[in-house]
Structure formats: C-alpha cells, structure tokens
PDB file of C-alpha atoms and ligand atoms in Angstrom:
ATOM      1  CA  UNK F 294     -15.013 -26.678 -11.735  1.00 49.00           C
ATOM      2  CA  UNK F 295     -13.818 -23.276 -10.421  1.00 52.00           C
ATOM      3  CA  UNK F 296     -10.478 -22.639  -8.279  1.00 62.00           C
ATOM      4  CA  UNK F 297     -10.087 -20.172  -6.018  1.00 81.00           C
ATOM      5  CA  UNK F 298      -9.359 -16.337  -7.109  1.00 91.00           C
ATOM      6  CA  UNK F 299      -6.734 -13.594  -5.616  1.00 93.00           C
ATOM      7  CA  UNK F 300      -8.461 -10.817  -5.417  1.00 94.00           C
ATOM      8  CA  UNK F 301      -5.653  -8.218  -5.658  1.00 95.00           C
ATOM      9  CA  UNK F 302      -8.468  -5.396  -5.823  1.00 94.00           C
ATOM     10  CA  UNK F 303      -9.682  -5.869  -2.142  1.00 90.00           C
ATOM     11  CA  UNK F 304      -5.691  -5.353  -0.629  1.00 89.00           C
ATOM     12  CA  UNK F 305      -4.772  -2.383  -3.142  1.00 95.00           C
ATOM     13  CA  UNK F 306      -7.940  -0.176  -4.815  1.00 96.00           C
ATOM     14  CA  UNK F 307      -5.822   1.845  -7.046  1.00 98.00           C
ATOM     15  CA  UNK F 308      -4.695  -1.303  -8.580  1.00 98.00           C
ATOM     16  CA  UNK F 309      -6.039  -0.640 -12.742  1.00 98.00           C
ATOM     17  CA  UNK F 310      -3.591  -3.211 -14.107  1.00 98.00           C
ATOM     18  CA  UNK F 311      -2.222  -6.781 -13.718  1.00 98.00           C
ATOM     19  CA  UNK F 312      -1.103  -9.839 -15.270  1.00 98.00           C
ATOM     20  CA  UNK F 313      -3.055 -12.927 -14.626  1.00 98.00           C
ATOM     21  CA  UNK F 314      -3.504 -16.532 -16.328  1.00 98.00           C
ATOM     22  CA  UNK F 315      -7.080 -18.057 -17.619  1.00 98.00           C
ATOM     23  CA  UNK F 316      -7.973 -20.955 -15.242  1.00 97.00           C
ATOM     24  CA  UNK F 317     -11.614 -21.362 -16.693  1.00 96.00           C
ATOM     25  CA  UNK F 318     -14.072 -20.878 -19.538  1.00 96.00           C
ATOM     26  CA  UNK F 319     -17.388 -20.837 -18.494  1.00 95.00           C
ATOM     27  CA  UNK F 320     -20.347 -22.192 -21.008  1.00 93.00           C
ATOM     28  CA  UNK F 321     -21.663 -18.810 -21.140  1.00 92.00           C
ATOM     29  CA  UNK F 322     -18.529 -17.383 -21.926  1.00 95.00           C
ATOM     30  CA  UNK F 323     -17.596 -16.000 -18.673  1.00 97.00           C
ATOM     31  CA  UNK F 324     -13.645 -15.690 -18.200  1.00 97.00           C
ATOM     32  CA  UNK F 325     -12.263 -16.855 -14.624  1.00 97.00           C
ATOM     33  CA  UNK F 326      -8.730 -16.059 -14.001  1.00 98.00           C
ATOM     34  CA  UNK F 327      -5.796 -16.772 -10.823  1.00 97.00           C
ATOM     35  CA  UNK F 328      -6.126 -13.378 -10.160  1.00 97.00           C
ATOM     36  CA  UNK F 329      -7.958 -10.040 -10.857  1.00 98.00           C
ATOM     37  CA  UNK F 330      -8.103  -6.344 -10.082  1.00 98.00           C
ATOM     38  CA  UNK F 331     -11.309  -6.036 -11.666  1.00 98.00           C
ATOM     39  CA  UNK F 332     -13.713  -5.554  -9.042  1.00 98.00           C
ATOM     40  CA  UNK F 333     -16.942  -7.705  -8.828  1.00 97.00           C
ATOM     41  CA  UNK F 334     -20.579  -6.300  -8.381  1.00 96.00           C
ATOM     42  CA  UNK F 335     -20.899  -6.435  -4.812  1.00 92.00           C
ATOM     43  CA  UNK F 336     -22.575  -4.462  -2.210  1.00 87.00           C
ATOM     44  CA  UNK F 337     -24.210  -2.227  -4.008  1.00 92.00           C
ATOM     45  CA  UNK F 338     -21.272  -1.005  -6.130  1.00 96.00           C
ATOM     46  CA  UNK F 339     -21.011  -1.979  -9.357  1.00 97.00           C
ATOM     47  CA  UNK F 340     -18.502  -4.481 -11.004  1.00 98.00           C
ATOM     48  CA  UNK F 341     -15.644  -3.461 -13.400  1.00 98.00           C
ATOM     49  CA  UNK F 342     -15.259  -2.857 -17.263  1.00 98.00           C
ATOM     50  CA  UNK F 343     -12.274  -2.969 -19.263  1.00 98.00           C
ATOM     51  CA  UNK F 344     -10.303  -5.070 -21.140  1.00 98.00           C
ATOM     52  CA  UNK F 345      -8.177  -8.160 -21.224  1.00 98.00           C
ATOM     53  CA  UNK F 346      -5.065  -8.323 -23.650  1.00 98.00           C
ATOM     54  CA  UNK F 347      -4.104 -10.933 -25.478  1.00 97.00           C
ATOM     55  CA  UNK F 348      -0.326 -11.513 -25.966  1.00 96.00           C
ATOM     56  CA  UNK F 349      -0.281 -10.990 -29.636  1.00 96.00           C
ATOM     57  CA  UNK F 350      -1.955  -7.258 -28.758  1.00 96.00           C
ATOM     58  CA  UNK F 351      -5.762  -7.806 -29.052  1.00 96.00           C
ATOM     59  CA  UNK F 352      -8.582  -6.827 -26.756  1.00 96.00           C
ATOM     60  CA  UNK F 353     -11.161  -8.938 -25.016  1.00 97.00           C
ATOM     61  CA  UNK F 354     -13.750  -6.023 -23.718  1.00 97.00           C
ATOM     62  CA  UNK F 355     -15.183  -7.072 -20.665  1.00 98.00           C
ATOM     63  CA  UNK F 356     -19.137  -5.434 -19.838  1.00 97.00           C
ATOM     64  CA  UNK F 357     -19.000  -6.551 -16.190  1.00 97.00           C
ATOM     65  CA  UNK F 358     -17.315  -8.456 -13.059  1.00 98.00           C
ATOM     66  CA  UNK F 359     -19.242 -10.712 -11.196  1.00 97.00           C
ATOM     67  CA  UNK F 360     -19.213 -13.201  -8.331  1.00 95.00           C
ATOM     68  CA  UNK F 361     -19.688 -16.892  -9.421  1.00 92.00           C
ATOM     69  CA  UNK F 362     -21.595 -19.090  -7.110  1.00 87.00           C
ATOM     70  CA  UNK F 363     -19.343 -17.513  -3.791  1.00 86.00           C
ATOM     71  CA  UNK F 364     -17.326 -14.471  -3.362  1.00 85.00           C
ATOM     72  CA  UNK F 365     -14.244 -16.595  -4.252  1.00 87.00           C
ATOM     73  CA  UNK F 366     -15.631 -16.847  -7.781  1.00 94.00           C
ATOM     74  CA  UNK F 367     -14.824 -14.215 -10.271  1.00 97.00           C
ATOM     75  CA  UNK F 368     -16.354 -14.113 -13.490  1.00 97.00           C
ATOM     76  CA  UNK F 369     -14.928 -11.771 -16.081  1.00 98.00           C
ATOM     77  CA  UNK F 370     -17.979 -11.027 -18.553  1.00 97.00           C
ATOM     78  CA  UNK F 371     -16.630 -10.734 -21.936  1.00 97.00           C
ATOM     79  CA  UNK F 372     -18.709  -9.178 -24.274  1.00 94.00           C
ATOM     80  CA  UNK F 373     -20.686 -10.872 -27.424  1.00 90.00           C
ATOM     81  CA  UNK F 374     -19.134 -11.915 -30.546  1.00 86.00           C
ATOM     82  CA  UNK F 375     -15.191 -12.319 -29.206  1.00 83.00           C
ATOM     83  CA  UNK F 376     -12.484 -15.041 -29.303  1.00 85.00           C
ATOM     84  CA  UNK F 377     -12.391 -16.847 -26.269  1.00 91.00           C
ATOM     85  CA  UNK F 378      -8.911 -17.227 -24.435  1.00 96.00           C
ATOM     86  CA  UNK F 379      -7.712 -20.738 -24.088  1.00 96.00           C
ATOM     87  CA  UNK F 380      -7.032 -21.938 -20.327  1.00 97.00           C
ATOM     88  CA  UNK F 381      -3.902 -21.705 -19.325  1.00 97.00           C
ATOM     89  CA  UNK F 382      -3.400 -18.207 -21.440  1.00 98.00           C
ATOM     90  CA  UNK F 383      -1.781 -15.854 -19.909  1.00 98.00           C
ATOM     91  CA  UNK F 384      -3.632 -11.962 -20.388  1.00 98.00           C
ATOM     92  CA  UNK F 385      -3.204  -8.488 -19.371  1.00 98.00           C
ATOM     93  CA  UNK F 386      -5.558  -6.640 -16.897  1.00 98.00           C
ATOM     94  CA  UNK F 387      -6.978  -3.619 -17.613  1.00 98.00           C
ATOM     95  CA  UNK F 388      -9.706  -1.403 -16.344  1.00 98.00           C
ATOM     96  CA  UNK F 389     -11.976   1.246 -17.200  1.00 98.00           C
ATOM     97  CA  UNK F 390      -9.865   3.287 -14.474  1.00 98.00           C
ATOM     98  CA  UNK F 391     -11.817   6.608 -15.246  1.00 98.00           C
ATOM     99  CA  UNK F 392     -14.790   4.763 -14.601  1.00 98.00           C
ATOM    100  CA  UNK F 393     -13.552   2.973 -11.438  1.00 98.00           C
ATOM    101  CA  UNK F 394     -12.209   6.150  -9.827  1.00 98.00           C
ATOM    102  CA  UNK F 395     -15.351   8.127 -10.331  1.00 98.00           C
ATOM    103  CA  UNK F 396     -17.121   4.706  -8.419  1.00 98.00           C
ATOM    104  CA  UNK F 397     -14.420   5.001  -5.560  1.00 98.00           C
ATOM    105  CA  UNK F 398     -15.305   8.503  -5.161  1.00 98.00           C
ATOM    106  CA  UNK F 399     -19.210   7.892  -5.142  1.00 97.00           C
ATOM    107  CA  UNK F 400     -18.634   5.086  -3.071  1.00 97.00           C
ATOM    108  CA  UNK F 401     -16.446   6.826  -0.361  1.00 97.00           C
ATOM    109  CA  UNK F 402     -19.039   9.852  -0.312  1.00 98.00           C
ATOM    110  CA  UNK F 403     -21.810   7.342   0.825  1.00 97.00           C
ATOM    111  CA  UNK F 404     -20.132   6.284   3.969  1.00 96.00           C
ATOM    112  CA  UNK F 405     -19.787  10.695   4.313  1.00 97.00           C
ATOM    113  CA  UNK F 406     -23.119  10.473   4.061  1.00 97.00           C
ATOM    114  CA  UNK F 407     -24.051   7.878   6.329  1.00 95.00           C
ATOM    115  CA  UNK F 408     -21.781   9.853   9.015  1.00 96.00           C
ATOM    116  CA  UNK F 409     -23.957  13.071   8.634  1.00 96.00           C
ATOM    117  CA  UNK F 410     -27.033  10.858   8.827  1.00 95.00           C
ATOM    118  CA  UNK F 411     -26.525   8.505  11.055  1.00 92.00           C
ATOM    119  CA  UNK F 412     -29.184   6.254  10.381  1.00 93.00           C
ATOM    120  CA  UNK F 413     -29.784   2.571   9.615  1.00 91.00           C
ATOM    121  CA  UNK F 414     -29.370   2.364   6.170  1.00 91.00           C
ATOM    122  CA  UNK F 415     -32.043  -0.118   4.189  1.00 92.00           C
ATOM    123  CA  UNK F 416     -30.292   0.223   0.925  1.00 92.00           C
ATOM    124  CA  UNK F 417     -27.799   1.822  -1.372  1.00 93.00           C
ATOM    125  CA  UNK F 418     -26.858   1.738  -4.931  1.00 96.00           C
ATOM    126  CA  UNK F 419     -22.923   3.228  -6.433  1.00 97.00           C
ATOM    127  CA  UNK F 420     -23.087   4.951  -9.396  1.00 97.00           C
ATOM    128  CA  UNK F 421     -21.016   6.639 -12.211  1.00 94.00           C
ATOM    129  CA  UNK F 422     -23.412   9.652 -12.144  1.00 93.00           C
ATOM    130  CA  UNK F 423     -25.518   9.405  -9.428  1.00 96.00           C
ATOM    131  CA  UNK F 424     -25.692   7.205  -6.166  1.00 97.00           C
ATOM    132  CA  UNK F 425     -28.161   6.423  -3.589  1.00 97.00           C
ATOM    133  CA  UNK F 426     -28.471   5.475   0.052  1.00 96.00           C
ATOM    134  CA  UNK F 427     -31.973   4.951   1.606  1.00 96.00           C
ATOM    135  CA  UNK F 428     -32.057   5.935   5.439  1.00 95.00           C
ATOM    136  CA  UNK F 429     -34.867   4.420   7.698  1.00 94.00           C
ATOM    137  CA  UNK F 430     -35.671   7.446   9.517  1.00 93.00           C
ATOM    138  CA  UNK F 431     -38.772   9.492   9.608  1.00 89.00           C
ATOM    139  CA  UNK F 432     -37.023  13.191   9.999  1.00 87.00           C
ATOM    140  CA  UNK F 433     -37.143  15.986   7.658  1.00 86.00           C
ATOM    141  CA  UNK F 434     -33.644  17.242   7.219  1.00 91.00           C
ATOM    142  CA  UNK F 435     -32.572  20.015   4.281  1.00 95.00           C
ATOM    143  CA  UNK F 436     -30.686  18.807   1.856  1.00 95.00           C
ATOM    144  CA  UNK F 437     -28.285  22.020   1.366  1.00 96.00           C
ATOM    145  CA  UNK F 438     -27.715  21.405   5.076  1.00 96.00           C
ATOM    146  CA  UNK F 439     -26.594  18.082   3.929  1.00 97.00           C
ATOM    147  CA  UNK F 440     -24.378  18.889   1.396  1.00 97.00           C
ATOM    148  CA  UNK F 441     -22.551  21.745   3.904  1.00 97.00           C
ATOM    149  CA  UNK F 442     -21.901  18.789   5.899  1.00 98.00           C
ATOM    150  CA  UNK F 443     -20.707  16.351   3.490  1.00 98.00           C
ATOM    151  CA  UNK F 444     -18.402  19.220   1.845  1.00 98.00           C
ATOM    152  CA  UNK F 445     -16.781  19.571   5.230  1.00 98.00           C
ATOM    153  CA  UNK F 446     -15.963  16.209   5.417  1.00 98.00           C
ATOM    154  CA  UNK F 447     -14.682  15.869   2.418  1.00 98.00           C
ATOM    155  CA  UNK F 448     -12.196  19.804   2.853  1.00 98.00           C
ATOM    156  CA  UNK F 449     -11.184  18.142   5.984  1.00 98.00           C
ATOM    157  CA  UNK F 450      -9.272  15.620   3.604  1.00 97.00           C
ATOM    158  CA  UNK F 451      -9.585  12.637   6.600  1.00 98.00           C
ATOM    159  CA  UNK F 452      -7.384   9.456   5.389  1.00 98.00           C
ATOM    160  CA  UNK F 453      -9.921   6.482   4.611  1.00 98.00           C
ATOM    161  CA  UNK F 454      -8.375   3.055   5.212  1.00 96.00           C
ATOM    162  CA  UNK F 455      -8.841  -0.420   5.585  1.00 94.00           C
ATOM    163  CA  UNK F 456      -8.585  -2.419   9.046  1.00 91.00           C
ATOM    164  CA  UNK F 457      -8.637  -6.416   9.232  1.00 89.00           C
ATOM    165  CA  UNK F 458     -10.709  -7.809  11.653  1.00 87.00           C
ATOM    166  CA  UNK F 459     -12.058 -11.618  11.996  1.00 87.00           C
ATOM    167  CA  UNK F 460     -15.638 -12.561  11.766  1.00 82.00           C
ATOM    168  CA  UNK F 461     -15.631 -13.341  15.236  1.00 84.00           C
ATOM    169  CA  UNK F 462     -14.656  -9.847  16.248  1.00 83.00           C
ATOM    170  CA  UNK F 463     -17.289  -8.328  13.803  1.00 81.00           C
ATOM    171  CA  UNK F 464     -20.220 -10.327  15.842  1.00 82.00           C
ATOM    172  CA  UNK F 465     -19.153  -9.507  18.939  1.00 84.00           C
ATOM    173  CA  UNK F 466     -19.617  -6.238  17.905  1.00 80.00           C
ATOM    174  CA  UNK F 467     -22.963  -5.940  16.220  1.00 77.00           C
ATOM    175  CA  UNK F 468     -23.101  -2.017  16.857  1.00 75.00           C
ATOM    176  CA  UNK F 469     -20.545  -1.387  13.982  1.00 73.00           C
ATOM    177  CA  UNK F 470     -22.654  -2.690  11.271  1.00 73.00           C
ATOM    178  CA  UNK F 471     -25.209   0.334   9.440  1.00 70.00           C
ATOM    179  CA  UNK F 472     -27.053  -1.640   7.028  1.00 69.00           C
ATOM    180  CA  UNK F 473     -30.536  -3.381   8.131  1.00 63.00           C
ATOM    181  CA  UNK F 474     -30.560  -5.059   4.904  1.00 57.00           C
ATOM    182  CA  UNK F 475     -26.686  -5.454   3.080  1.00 57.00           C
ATOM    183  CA  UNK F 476     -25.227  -8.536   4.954  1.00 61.00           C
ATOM    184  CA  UNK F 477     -21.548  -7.677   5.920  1.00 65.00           C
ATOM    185  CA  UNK F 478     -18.939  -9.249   3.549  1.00 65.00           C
ATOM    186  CA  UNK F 479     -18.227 -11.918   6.077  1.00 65.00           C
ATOM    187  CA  UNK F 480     -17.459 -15.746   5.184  1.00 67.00           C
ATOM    188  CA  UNK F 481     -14.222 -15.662   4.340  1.00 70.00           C
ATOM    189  CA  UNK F 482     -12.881 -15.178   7.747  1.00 77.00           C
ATOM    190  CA  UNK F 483     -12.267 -12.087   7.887  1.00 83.00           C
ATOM    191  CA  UNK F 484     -13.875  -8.856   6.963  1.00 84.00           C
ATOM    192  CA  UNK F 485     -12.631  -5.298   5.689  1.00 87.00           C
ATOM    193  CA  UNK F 486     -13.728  -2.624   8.273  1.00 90.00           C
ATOM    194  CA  UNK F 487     -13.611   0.990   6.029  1.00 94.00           C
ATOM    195  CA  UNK F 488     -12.196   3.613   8.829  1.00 95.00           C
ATOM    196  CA  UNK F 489     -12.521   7.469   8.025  1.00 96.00           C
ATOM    197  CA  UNK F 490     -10.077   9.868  10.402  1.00 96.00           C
ATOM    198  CA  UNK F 491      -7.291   8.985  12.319  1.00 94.00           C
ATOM    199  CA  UNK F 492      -8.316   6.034  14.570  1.00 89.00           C
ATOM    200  CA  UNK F 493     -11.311   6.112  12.854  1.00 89.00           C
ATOM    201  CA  UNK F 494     -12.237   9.445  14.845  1.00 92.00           C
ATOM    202  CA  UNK F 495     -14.769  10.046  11.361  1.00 94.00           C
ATOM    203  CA  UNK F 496     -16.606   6.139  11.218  1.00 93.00           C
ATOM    204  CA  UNK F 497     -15.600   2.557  10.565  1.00 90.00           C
ATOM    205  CA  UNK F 498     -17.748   0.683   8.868  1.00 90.00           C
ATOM    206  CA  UNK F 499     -17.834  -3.449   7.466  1.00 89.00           C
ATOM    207  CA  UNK F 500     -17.438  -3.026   3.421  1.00 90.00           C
ATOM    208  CA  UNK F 501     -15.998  -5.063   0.868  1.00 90.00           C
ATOM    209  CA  UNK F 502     -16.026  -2.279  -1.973  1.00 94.00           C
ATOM    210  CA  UNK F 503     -13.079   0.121  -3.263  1.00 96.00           C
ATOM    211  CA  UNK F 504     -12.716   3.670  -1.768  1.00 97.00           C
ATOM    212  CA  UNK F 505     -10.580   6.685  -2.150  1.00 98.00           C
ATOM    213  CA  UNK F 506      -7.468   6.927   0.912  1.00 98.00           C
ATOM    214  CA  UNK F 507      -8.281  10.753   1.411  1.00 98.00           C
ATOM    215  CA  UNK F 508     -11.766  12.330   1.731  1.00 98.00           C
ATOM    216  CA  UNK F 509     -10.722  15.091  -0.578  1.00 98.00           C
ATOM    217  CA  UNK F 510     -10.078  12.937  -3.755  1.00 98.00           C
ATOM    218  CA  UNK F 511     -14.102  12.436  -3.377  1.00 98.00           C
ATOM    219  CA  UNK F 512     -14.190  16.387  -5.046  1.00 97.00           C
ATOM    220  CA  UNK F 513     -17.440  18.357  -4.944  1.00 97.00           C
ATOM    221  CA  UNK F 514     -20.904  16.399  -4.534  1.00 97.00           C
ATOM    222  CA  UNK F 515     -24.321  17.447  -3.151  1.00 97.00           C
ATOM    223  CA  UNK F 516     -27.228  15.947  -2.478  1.00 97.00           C
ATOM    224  CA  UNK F 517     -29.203  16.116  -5.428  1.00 96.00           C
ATOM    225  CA  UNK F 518     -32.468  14.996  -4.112  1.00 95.00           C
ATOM    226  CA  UNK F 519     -34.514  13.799  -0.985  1.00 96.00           C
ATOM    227  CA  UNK F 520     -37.336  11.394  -1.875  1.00 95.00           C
ATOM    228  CA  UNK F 521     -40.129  10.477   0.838  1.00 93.00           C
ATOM    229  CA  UNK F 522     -40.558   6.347   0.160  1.00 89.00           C
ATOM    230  CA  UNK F 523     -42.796   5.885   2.953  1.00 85.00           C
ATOM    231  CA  UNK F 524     -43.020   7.208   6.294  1.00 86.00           C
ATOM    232  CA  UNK F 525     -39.852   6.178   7.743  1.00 90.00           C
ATOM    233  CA  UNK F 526     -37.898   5.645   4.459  1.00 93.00           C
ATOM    234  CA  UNK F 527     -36.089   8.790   2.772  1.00 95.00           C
ATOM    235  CA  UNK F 528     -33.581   8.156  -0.132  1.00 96.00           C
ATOM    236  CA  UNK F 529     -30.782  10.388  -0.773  1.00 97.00           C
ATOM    237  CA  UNK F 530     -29.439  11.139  -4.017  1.00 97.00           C
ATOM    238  CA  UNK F 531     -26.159  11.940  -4.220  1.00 98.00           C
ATOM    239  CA  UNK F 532     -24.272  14.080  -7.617  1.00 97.00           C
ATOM    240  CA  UNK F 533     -21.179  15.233  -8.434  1.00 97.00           C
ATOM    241  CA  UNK F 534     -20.787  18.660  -8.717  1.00 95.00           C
ATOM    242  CA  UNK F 535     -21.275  21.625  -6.686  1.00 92.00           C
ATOM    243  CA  UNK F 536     -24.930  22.225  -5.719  1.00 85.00           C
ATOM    244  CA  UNK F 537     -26.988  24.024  -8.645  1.00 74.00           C
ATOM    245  CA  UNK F 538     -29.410  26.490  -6.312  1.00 60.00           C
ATOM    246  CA  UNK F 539     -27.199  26.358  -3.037  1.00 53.00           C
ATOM    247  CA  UNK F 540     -29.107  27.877   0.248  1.00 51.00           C
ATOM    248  CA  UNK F 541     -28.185  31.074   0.780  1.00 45.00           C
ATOM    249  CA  UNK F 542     -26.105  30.808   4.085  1.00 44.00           C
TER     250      UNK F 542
HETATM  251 ZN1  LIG S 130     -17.753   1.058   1.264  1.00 54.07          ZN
END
C-alpha cells in the first residue's frame, strides 16, 4: 500500500533539505516518505542522490529517486547493504545539492535551446556533464551560431518561473506544448507551465522538472556537438563551459 507524497521539490527547486517521516518500506528496499525534496526521474531529467539521516546521526545514501506506479509515488532508492528505517521514523533530507544545481542549470539551458531552435522536440536527456535535445527538423544550422544565441539568453539574465494552469487550460491550448514525444506532466490536475522573461516574453513551456529563477545562474555552455540521426532528426549536445574552437566573429 502506498499513500500519497508532498512533493515539496515541484513548489520550491532550491529546496536541498527537509524533514520528513517513513510511511513505507518497499520489498526491494525502496524508502517512501510524507514528503520529499528529492526530485524523481522524470522527463528526461534525472532523479536525486543524497542522503537520509537517521536521528542518532547515521546516513542512508540514496543512488536515485523514482516514481512508483504514478507520479504520486516516490521511491527513495537506498543503496545496497544498509539498515532499513522503520515506518513511522522520522529522517532528515538531504541532497547531492552540487549535483542538483548543475541539473537545474542543464535543464534550464534546454528550454534556451529550444527557444533558439524552435522546433518540435522528439527527445531530450539532462545531464551532469552533458545534455541532449533532439530537434525534428531537417536544417543545417552552425553550432557556434548556436551557442552566440544561447549565451545571449543566458547575459540577458531573464527570470524563469513557474505558472499554474489546469489540465483543461493546457488542452485547449495544444500550441504550447514542444515535445512530439514527452507527454506533458498532466494528471494531477494541474500542470507547471516553465515561463522565461517577463510575461513569458522569452517561452513558456509544460515541465515538471527543477530550473534555475534567472537565466544567468545557467553560466557558460555551448553546443558541443550537432549529430545528423536521420534526415529530419539532428541532436544537440549541450556542455558546460565556454566553447573550445569558438567561430571567429
Ligand atoms: Zn523543464
């Protein structure tokens, strides 16, 4: 039996800490608490590592965050070979906030980058190091042209924010949604619209993941790499870091 989770990470991102009590013990080990700021895998970013604390001052490392059988499901994955809270315990929340951060900034510089392409987007994948969005478009477009773009955005330091709308709203308007293939976190009865600029002047965009408030905490990224997967398929690679060989402009 599972009860239902607060998910304190989707109403404050910079959240890296809380208290919360164990409401279930899963037979693989899996840790399911009343509430969390550990972020689960969703939408193409990843879920989040840390730790829980015990009360007498020892660590349950956690490898990953993931959604049970709904996105109201939470399941803390503990790693091998540690004590198992009881239910009922209460813990201390912490995550790998270095690790998070870097993840908010990735993430927020792949909506940048669907702004300066704006093309249907058939996939995308958050990473620590590296991220990817694939674009279903059949253009050839530079990437150092790219990166100028996606620098400018990000100098322009643009608030990025999250507006409330019902599902009802989001399918009247179909036009908002990018991605061909990533359903919209609807279901729950409402969904998270991510708005860059004031009055979203930049893009809105349905997301359920954890982004950055200004453009310039993304820092300096470029687009590593633009990869041909078919003829109306490109996928960007995206780094942090200023470009290694930049165009001369
Ligand atoms: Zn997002």
């Amino acid at each position: 039996m599972t009860s239902t989770v607060t998910a304190l990470f989707r109403e404050d991102f910079y959240l890296s800490t809380c208290e919360a009590s164990v409401t279930a013990i899963l037979e693989d080990g899996g840790i399911e608490l009343d509430q969390t700021c550990f972020y689960a895998t969703s939408g193409g970013q990843p879920g989040d590592t840390g730790f829980l604390e015990r009360e007498d001052g020892s660590r349950i490392p956690i490898m990953n965050t993931r959604h049970g059988a709904t996105k109201d499901v939470i399941v803390h994955v503990p790693a091998d070979g540690n004590a198992r809270p009881a239910v009922g315990e209460k813990l201390v929340l912490h995550i790998d906030w270095p690790r998070r951060y870097r993840l908010m900034r990735m993430h927020t510089a792949c909506h940048l980058l669907s702004v300066v392409c704006p093309y249907p987007i058939t996939g995308a994948a958050v990473g620590e190091e590296e991220s990817r969005v694939d674009f279903d478009m059949s253009e050839t477009i530079d990437k150092d042209e790219v990166t100028a773009a996606l620098m400018k955005l990000v100098e322009a330091n643009h608030p990025v924010y999250v507006q409330w709308i019902t599902d009802e709203d989001l399918a009247a308007n179909p036009g908002i949604v990018k991605s061909k293939n990533v359903r919209p976190p609807i279901g729950m009865g409402r969904v998270s619209l991510v708005c860059i600029g004031e009055s979203s002047s930049i893009d809105s965009q349905p997301c359920g993941g954890t982004h950055v408030s200004e453009t310039q905490e993304v820092g300096a990224i470029h687009i590593a790499k633009i990869e041909k997967k078919g003829k109306e398929n490109r996928r960007f690679r995206i780094r942090f870091g200023a470009a290694e060989n930049p165009a001369a402009l």
